[in-house]
Amino acid sequence: MEKFVIKGGTPLHGEVLISGAKNAAVAIVAAAILADGPCLLENVPEIRDINICIKILYEMGASIKIIDKNTIRIDARGITDPVVPYELARACRASSYFLGTLLGRFNKADVPMPGGCDLGDRPIDQHLKAFSTLGARHNIDGGVVSLRADKLIGSQIYFDIVTVGGTINAIFAAVKADGLTVIENAAKEPQIVDVANFLNSMGADIMGAGTDVIKIRGVKHLHGADYAVIPDPIEAGTYMVAAAATKGDVMIKNVIPKHLESITDKLRKAGAFVEEFDESIHVRCDGPLMKSSIKTLPHPGFPTDMQPQFSTMLTIAEGTSVVTDNIFDNRFRYVNELRRFGADITVEGTTAVIQGVPELSGATVKATDLRAGAALVIAGLMANGTTVVEDIYHIERGYENIDEKLRALGADISRVTDYDNQRMAV
Ligand code: EPU
């Protein structure tokens, strides 16, 4: 087991390059199944969730060529049996995208229920509703979701709630269906637009991605394509917050500032200086941080995936901050760990009340999920003394080389394995 050991208290300074977006890339890798030829994907982040998706494709019979650490060639024509291996599906949430892509290509799919971060109840009822509207039957037996359709037929899908995964899966199932599909109350996150752009570059006919009504006219074939994934807005947001929280000065490069507007706005209101350029964003903070009120919402609202990092920064803001997470019902599991640093937080239901304290002091803590893990790393950077963050495999699901990137910004962070610990003890 690996951990991060952080000696905190140093402001971050310098430049950091943002990797490709995890939540776009996992869907785009799965979408390669729909192509009748090879796809060359660039700017794919080198993270655990991507490795799992690639392994799923490989185990099903796809040919995979790793051109370099961020460029992958996928030829999924060798897949003949649309069955996703059980343990791999359970290892991440993105495995649910194989439901849509396998159904879209084979009119059938057997995919174990997805895993992913434990953020509370994460049903897939809306995904199943979309598949059934397009003509697929489903059955869940032994933890495996089986979809079967004689033919997929374009139709009108209305989502009861805004769902990112449901919207992407509905697009996957509709893209080769007969006729027109209209998705209403669709999610508008940047990864929806990126997935639609990728599919359109393969010959799909998708309009309206990025708005709440998406229209898809089914096509007979999709060809292979070369495509570069968008930069990761959540990774960028994490470094923006880390810069402000440590009272640092960081240029965050390879970003789309438009995707970061809600984070930029909240950081400015909390007292940070944020300047936008075409493809980079500069964050600096030299004064005190101020209390804030945050409510997470679907895009373009403040993203739930930035809530733990922002809340962590607010532990040292002057005054009382109130943070409500409206997307997941259990996204405050990291708060117990944050209290070990001396943070003053109470949680009631989906709302956290944070009473700012003058400083945090280092602690030994466990990452409970991906973004919680990133938040604890930020707490370690902010805190006086030494912090140990355990269970960092959660963080590696979604952040490429986080320790290297932070070291380049002047952080004192090292990766320690139990083997090193044993060796030190001898
Ligand atoms: N929901 C349902 N039924 C469904 C689908 C969703 O009730 O059929 C509910 C969920 O329980 C949740 C809300 O709808 O309360 C929103 O869930 P959504 O479907 O939008 O989330 P997701 O597709 O499971 C993706 C990201 C998450 C991110 C959310 C929200 C991926 C692989 N995951 O999850 O990312 O938090 O959208 O933006 O894209 C992360 O990166 O750390 C992460 C958790």
PDB file of N, CA and C in Angstrom, residues 20-30 44-57 72 74 84 87-98 114-119 122 232 305 331 369-371 392-400:
ATOM      1  N   GLY A  20      -5.644  15.231 -19.682  1.00  0.00           N
ATOM      2  CA  GLY A  20      -6.963  15.049 -20.302  1.00  0.00           C
ATOM      3  C   GLY A  20      -8.014  14.720 -19.248  1.00  0.00           C
ATOM      4  N   ALA A  21      -9.268  15.035 -19.573  1.00  0.00           N
ATOM      5  CA  ALA A  21     -10.359  14.902 -18.601  1.00  0.00           C
ATOM      6  C   ALA A  21     -10.725  13.436 -18.374  1.00  0.00           C
ATOM      7  N   LYS A  22     -10.607  13.005 -17.125  1.00  0.00           N
ATOM      8  CA  LYS A  22     -10.988  11.618 -16.775  1.00  0.00           C
ATOM      9  C   LYS A  22     -12.404  11.292 -17.234  1.00  0.00           C
ATOM     10  N   ASN A  23     -13.363  12.160 -16.861  1.00  0.00           N
ATOM     11  CA  ASN A  23     -14.758  11.776 -17.076  1.00  0.00           C
ATOM     12  C   ASN A  23     -15.195  11.879 -18.539  1.00  0.00           C
ATOM     13  N   ALA A  24     -14.387  12.550 -19.364  1.00  0.00           N
ATOM     14  CA  ALA A  24     -14.623  12.491 -20.815  1.00  0.00           C
ATOM     15  C   ALA A  24     -13.902  11.266 -21.377  1.00  0.00           C
ATOM     16  N   ALA A  25     -12.655  11.067 -20.949  1.00  0.00           N
ATOM     17  CA  ALA A  25     -11.833  10.006 -21.539  1.00  0.00           C
ATOM     18  C   ALA A  25     -12.418   8.613 -21.292  1.00  0.00           C
ATOM     19  N   VAL A  26     -12.956   8.376 -20.086  1.00  0.00           N
ATOM     20  CA  VAL A  26     -13.497   7.026 -19.824  1.00  0.00           C
ATOM     21  C   VAL A  26     -14.658   6.715 -20.773  1.00  0.00           C
ATOM     22  N   ALA A  27     -15.450   7.733 -21.088  1.00  0.00           N
ATOM     23  CA  ALA A  27     -16.588   7.516 -22.002  1.00  0.00           C
ATOM     24  C   ALA A  27     -16.101   7.376 -23.448  1.00  0.00           C
ATOM     25  N   ILE A  28     -15.091   8.155 -23.800  1.00  0.00           N
ATOM     26  CA  ILE A  28     -14.581   8.136 -25.180  1.00  0.00           C
ATOM     27  C   ILE A  28     -13.885   6.805 -25.471  1.00  0.00           C
ATOM     28  N   VAL A  29     -13.145   6.300 -24.500  1.00  0.00           N
ATOM     29  CA  VAL A  29     -12.495   4.989 -24.676  1.00  0.00           C
ATOM     30  C   VAL A  29     -13.581   3.917 -24.910  1.00  0.00           C
ATOM     31  N   ALA A  30     -14.646   3.969 -24.115  1.00  0.00           N
ATOM     32  CA  ALA A  30     -15.728   2.979 -24.282  1.00  0.00           C
ATOM     33  C   ALA A  30     -16.432   3.172 -25.630  1.00  0.00           C
ATOM     34  N   VAL A  44      -5.180  11.364 -23.482  1.00  0.00           N
ATOM     35  CA  VAL A  44      -5.865  10.453 -22.553  1.00  0.00           C
ATOM     36  C   VAL A  44      -5.039  10.429 -21.255  1.00  0.00           C
ATOM     37  N   PRO A  45      -5.655  10.723 -20.115  1.00  0.00           N
ATOM     38  CA  PRO A  45      -4.840  10.763 -18.890  1.00  0.00           C
ATOM     39  C   PRO A  45      -4.368   9.367 -18.487  1.00  0.00           C
ATOM     40  N   GLU A  46      -3.152   9.309 -17.947  1.00  0.00           N
ATOM     41  CA  GLU A  46      -2.624   8.022 -17.493  1.00  0.00           C
ATOM     42  C   GLU A  46      -3.044   7.833 -16.031  1.00  0.00           C
ATOM     43  N   ILE A  47      -4.236   7.253 -15.858  1.00  0.00           N
ATOM     44  CA  ILE A  47      -4.823   7.093 -14.511  1.00  0.00           C
ATOM     45  C   ILE A  47      -5.453   5.705 -14.427  1.00  0.00           C
ATOM     46  N   ARG A  48      -5.774   5.300 -13.210  1.00  0.00           N
ATOM     47  CA  ARG A  48      -6.268   3.935 -13.006  1.00  0.00           C
ATOM     48  C   ARG A  48      -7.607   3.653 -13.695  1.00  0.00           C
ATOM     49  N   ASP A  49      -8.550   4.613 -13.669  1.00  0.00           N
ATOM     50  CA  ASP A  49      -9.860   4.352 -14.276  1.00  0.00           C
ATOM     51  C   ASP A  49      -9.745   4.108 -15.782  1.00  0.00           C
ATOM     52  N   ILE A  50      -8.807   4.806 -16.426  1.00  0.00           N
ATOM     53  CA  ILE A  50      -8.581   4.585 -17.854  1.00  0.00           C
ATOM     54  C   ILE A  50      -7.978   3.192 -18.058  1.00  0.00           C
ATOM     55  N   ASN A  51      -7.019   2.839 -17.209  1.00  0.00           N
ATOM     56  CA  ASN A  51      -6.412   1.504 -17.352  1.00  0.00           C
ATOM     57  C   ASN A  51      -7.471   0.416 -17.242  1.00  0.00           C
ATOM     58  N   ILE A  52      -8.430   0.619 -16.344  1.00  0.00           N
ATOM     59  CA  ILE A  52      -9.490  -0.395 -16.175  1.00  0.00           C
ATOM     60  C   ILE A  52     -10.340  -0.480 -17.458  1.00  0.00           C
ATOM     61  N   CYS A  53     -10.714   0.682 -18.000  1.00  0.00           N
ATOM     62  CA  CYS A  53     -11.552   0.676 -19.223  1.00  0.00           C
ATOM     63  C   CYS A  53     -10.804   0.023 -20.382  1.00  0.00           C
ATOM     64  N   ILE A  54      -9.511   0.289 -20.484  1.00  0.00           N
ATOM     65  CA  ILE A  54      -8.721  -0.306 -21.572  1.00  0.00           C
ATOM     66  C   ILE A  54      -8.625  -1.818 -21.377  1.00  0.00           C
ATOM     67  N   LYS A  55      -8.468  -2.205 -20.110  1.00  0.00           N
ATOM     68  CA  LYS A  55      -8.387  -3.643 -19.819  1.00  0.00           C
ATOM     69  C   LYS A  55      -9.713  -4.337 -20.192  1.00  0.00           C
ATOM     70  N   ILE A  56     -10.817  -3.664 -19.913  1.00  0.00           N
ATOM     71  CA  ILE A  56     -12.125  -4.243 -20.270  1.00  0.00           C
ATOM     72  C   ILE A  56     -12.178  -4.475 -21.782  1.00  0.00           C
ATOM     73  N   LEU A  57     -11.767  -3.454 -22.557  1.00  0.00           N
ATOM     74  CA  LEU A  57     -11.786  -3.589 -24.024  1.00  0.00           C
ATOM     75  C   LEU A  57     -10.888  -4.742 -24.465  1.00  0.00           C
ATOM     76  N   ILE A  72      -3.475   6.472 -27.348  1.00  0.00           N
ATOM     77  CA  ILE A  72      -3.843   5.055 -27.434  1.00  0.00           C
ATOM     78  C   ILE A  72      -4.575   4.802 -28.748  1.00  0.00           C
ATOM     79  N   ILE A  74      -7.146   2.222 -30.457  1.00  0.00           N
ATOM     80  CA  ILE A  74      -8.082   1.150 -30.096  1.00  0.00           C
ATOM     81  C   ILE A  74      -8.781   0.666 -31.359  1.00  0.00           C
ATOM     82  N   VAL A  84     -18.898  -7.947 -20.324  1.00  0.00           N
ATOM     83  CA  VAL A  84     -17.811  -7.264 -19.592  1.00  0.00           C
ATOM     84  C   VAL A  84     -17.414  -8.110 -18.373  1.00  0.00           C
ATOM     85  N   GLU A  87     -15.109  -8.522 -12.349  1.00  0.00           N
ATOM     86  CA  GLU A  87     -14.292  -7.748 -11.402  1.00  0.00           C
ATOM     87  C   GLU A  87     -13.872  -6.397 -11.980  1.00  0.00           C
ATOM     88  N   LEU A  88     -13.646  -6.363 -13.296  1.00  0.00           N
ATOM     89  CA  LEU A  88     -13.240  -5.088 -13.911  1.00  0.00           C
ATOM     90  C   LEU A  88     -14.392  -4.093 -13.871  1.00  0.00           C
ATOM     91  N   ALA A  89     -15.607  -4.577 -14.138  1.00  0.00           N
ATOM     92  CA  ALA A  89     -16.766  -3.673 -14.126  1.00  0.00           C
ATOM     93  C   ALA A  89     -16.961  -3.075 -12.742  1.00  0.00           C
ATOM     94  N   ARG A  90     -16.711  -3.888 -11.714  1.00  0.00           N
ATOM     95  CA  ARG A  90     -16.935  -3.418 -10.343  1.00  0.00           C
ATOM     96  C   ARG A  90     -15.874  -2.432  -9.874  1.00  0.00           C
ATOM     97  N   ALA A  91     -14.792  -2.312 -10.646  1.00  0.00           N
ATOM     98  CA  ALA A  91     -13.676  -1.470 -10.206  1.00  0.00           C
ATOM     99  C   ALA A  91     -13.874   0.011 -10.518  1.00  0.00           C
ATOM    100  N   CYS A  92     -14.847   0.367 -11.357  1.00  0.00           N
ATOM    101  CA  CYS A  92     -15.072   1.804 -11.607  1.00  0.00           C
ATOM    102  C   CYS A  92     -16.500   2.057 -12.083  1.00  0.00           C
ATOM    103  N   ARG A  93     -16.928   3.289 -11.958  1.00  0.00           N
ATOM    104  CA  ARG A  93     -18.275   3.689 -12.361  1.00  0.00           C
ATOM    105  C   ARG A  93     -18.406   3.702 -13.892  1.00  0.00           C
ATOM    106  N   ALA A  94     -17.299   4.054 -14.544  1.00  0.00           N
ATOM    107  CA  ALA A  94     -17.339   4.245 -15.996  1.00  0.00           C
ATOM    108  C   ALA A  94     -17.635   2.952 -16.740  1.00  0.00           C
ATOM    109  N   SER A  95     -17.530   1.801 -16.059  1.00  0.00           N
ATOM    110  CA  SER A  95     -17.857   0.547 -16.743  1.00  0.00           C
ATOM    111  C   SER A  95     -19.317   0.563 -17.216  1.00  0.00           C
ATOM    112  N   SER A  96     -20.140   1.423 -16.598  1.00  0.00           N
ATOM    113  CA  SER A  96     -21.546   1.504 -17.031  1.00  0.00           C
ATOM    114  C   SER A  96     -21.651   1.970 -18.486  1.00  0.00           C
ATOM    115  N   TYR A  97     -20.605   2.651 -18.996  1.00  0.00           N
ATOM    116  CA  TYR A  97     -20.673   3.109 -20.395  1.00  0.00           C
ATOM    117  C   TYR A  97     -20.635   1.954 -21.393  1.00  0.00           C
ATOM    118  N   PHE A  98     -20.180   0.775 -20.940  1.00  0.00           N
ATOM    119  CA  PHE A  98     -20.191  -0.374 -21.839  1.00  0.00           C
ATOM    120  C   PHE A  98     -21.617  -0.875 -22.073  1.00  0.00           C
ATOM    121  N   PRO A 114     -21.926  -1.348 -12.095  1.00  0.00           N
ATOM    122  CA  PRO A 114     -20.661  -0.620 -11.951  1.00  0.00           C
ATOM    123  C   PRO A 114     -20.287  -0.358 -10.492  1.00  0.00           C
ATOM    124  N   GLY A 115     -18.980  -0.102 -10.277  1.00  0.00           N
ATOM    125  CA  GLY A 115     -18.488   0.286  -8.944  1.00  0.00           C
ATOM    126  C   GLY A 115     -18.268   1.791  -8.903  1.00  0.00           C
ATOM    127  N   GLY A 116     -17.078   2.214  -8.449  1.00  0.00           N
ATOM    128  CA  GLY A 116     -16.769   3.648  -8.401  1.00  0.00           C
ATOM    129  C   GLY A 116     -16.814   4.169  -6.981  1.00  0.00           C
ATOM    130  N   CYS A 117     -16.633   5.481  -6.841  1.00  0.00           N
ATOM    131  CA  CYS A 117     -16.569   6.088  -5.507  1.00  0.00           C
ATOM    132  C   CYS A 117     -17.864   5.859  -4.750  1.00  0.00           C
ATOM    133  N   ASP A 118     -17.744   5.600  -3.456  1.00  0.00           N
ATOM    134  CA  ASP A 118     -18.920   5.432  -2.608  1.00  0.00           C
ATOM    135  C   ASP A 118     -19.383   6.817  -2.145  1.00  0.00           C
ATOM    136  N   LEU A 119     -20.364   7.358  -2.886  1.00  0.00           N
ATOM    137  CA  LEU A 119     -20.843   8.714  -2.578  1.00  0.00           C
ATOM    138  C   LEU A 119     -22.292   8.665  -2.116  1.00  0.00           C
ATOM    139  N   ARG A 122     -26.145   5.173  -5.803  1.00  0.00           N
ATOM    140  CA  ARG A 122     -25.874   5.567  -7.200  1.00  0.00           C
ATOM    141  C   ARG A 122     -26.614   4.607  -8.147  1.00  0.00           C
ATOM    142  N   ASP A 232      -8.866  18.375 -18.290  1.00  0.00           N
ATOM    143  CA  ASP A 232      -9.724  17.993 -17.160  1.00  0.00           C
ATOM    144  C   ASP A 232     -10.095  19.209 -16.298  1.00  0.00           C
ATOM    145  N   ASP A 305     -17.805  17.506  -7.872  1.00  0.00           N
ATOM    146  CA  ASP A 305     -16.451  16.936  -7.851  1.00  0.00           C
ATOM    147  C   ASP A 305     -15.406  17.924  -7.324  1.00  0.00           C
ATOM    148  N   ARG A 331     -21.538  12.803   0.304  1.00  0.00           N
ATOM    149  CA  ARG A 331     -20.249  13.255  -0.180  1.00  0.00           C
ATOM    150  C   ARG A 331     -19.467  14.024   0.888  1.00  0.00           C
ATOM    151  N   ASP A 369     -12.375   8.498  -0.940  1.00  0.00           N
ATOM    152  CA  ASP A 369     -12.703   8.386  -2.361  1.00  0.00           C
ATOM    153  C   ASP A 369     -11.789   9.336  -3.130  1.00  0.00           C
ATOM    154  N   LEU A 370     -11.985   9.401  -4.445  1.00  0.00           N
ATOM    155  CA  LEU A 370     -11.067  10.168  -5.296  1.00  0.00           C
ATOM    156  C   LEU A 370     -10.935  11.644  -4.901  1.00  0.00           C
ATOM    157  N   ARG A 371     -12.054  12.364  -4.915  1.00  0.00           N
ATOM    158  CA  ARG A 371     -11.964  13.820  -4.658  1.00  0.00           C
ATOM    159  C   ARG A 371     -11.690  14.101  -3.182  1.00  0.00           C
ATOM    160  N   ILE A 392      -3.951   5.938  -1.118  1.00  0.00           N
ATOM    161  CA  ILE A 392      -3.893   6.905  -2.225  1.00  0.00           C
ATOM    162  C   ILE A 392      -4.298   6.290  -3.563  1.00  0.00           C
ATOM    163  N   TYR A 393      -4.580   4.971  -3.570  1.00  0.00           N
ATOM    164  CA  TYR A 393      -5.053   4.377  -4.832  1.00  0.00           C
ATOM    165  C   TYR A 393      -6.343   5.070  -5.287  1.00  0.00           C
ATOM    166  N   HIS A 394      -7.126   5.580  -4.335  1.00  0.00           N
ATOM    167  CA  HIS A 394      -8.341   6.328  -4.725  1.00  0.00           C
ATOM    168  C   HIS A 394      -7.954   7.547  -5.577  1.00  0.00           C
ATOM    169  N   ILE A 395      -6.893   8.249  -5.141  1.00  0.00           N
ATOM    170  CA  ILE A 395      -6.493   9.486  -5.823  1.00  0.00           C
ATOM    171  C   ILE A 395      -5.971   9.157  -7.221  1.00  0.00           C
ATOM    172  N   GLU A 396      -5.278   8.011  -7.320  1.00  0.00           N
ATOM    173  CA  GLU A 396      -4.686   7.644  -8.612  1.00  0.00           C
ATOM    174  C   GLU A 396      -5.722   7.186  -9.627  1.00  0.00           C
ATOM    175  N   ARG A 397      -6.960   6.997  -9.188  1.00  0.00           N
ATOM    176  CA  ARG A 397      -8.028   6.698 -10.145  1.00  0.00           C
ATOM    177  C   ARG A 397      -8.239   7.884 -11.080  1.00  0.00           C
ATOM    178  N   GLY A 398      -7.927   9.111 -10.611  1.00  0.00           N
ATOM    179  CA  GLY A 398      -8.320  10.263 -11.417  1.00  0.00           C
ATOM    180  C   GLY A 398      -7.310  11.388 -11.549  1.00  0.00           C
ATOM    181  N   TYR A 399      -6.157  11.311 -10.888  1.00  0.00           N
ATOM    182  CA  TYR A 399      -5.164  12.389 -11.011  1.00  0.00           C
ATOM    183  C   TYR A 399      -3.865  11.807 -11.550  1.00  0.00           C
ATOM    184  N   GLU A 400      -3.431  12.322 -12.705  1.00  0.00           N
ATOM    185  CA  GLU A 400      -2.172  11.831 -13.287  1.00  0.00           C
ATOM    186  C   GLU A 400      -1.003  12.479 -12.539  1.00  0.00           C
TER     187      GLU A 400
END
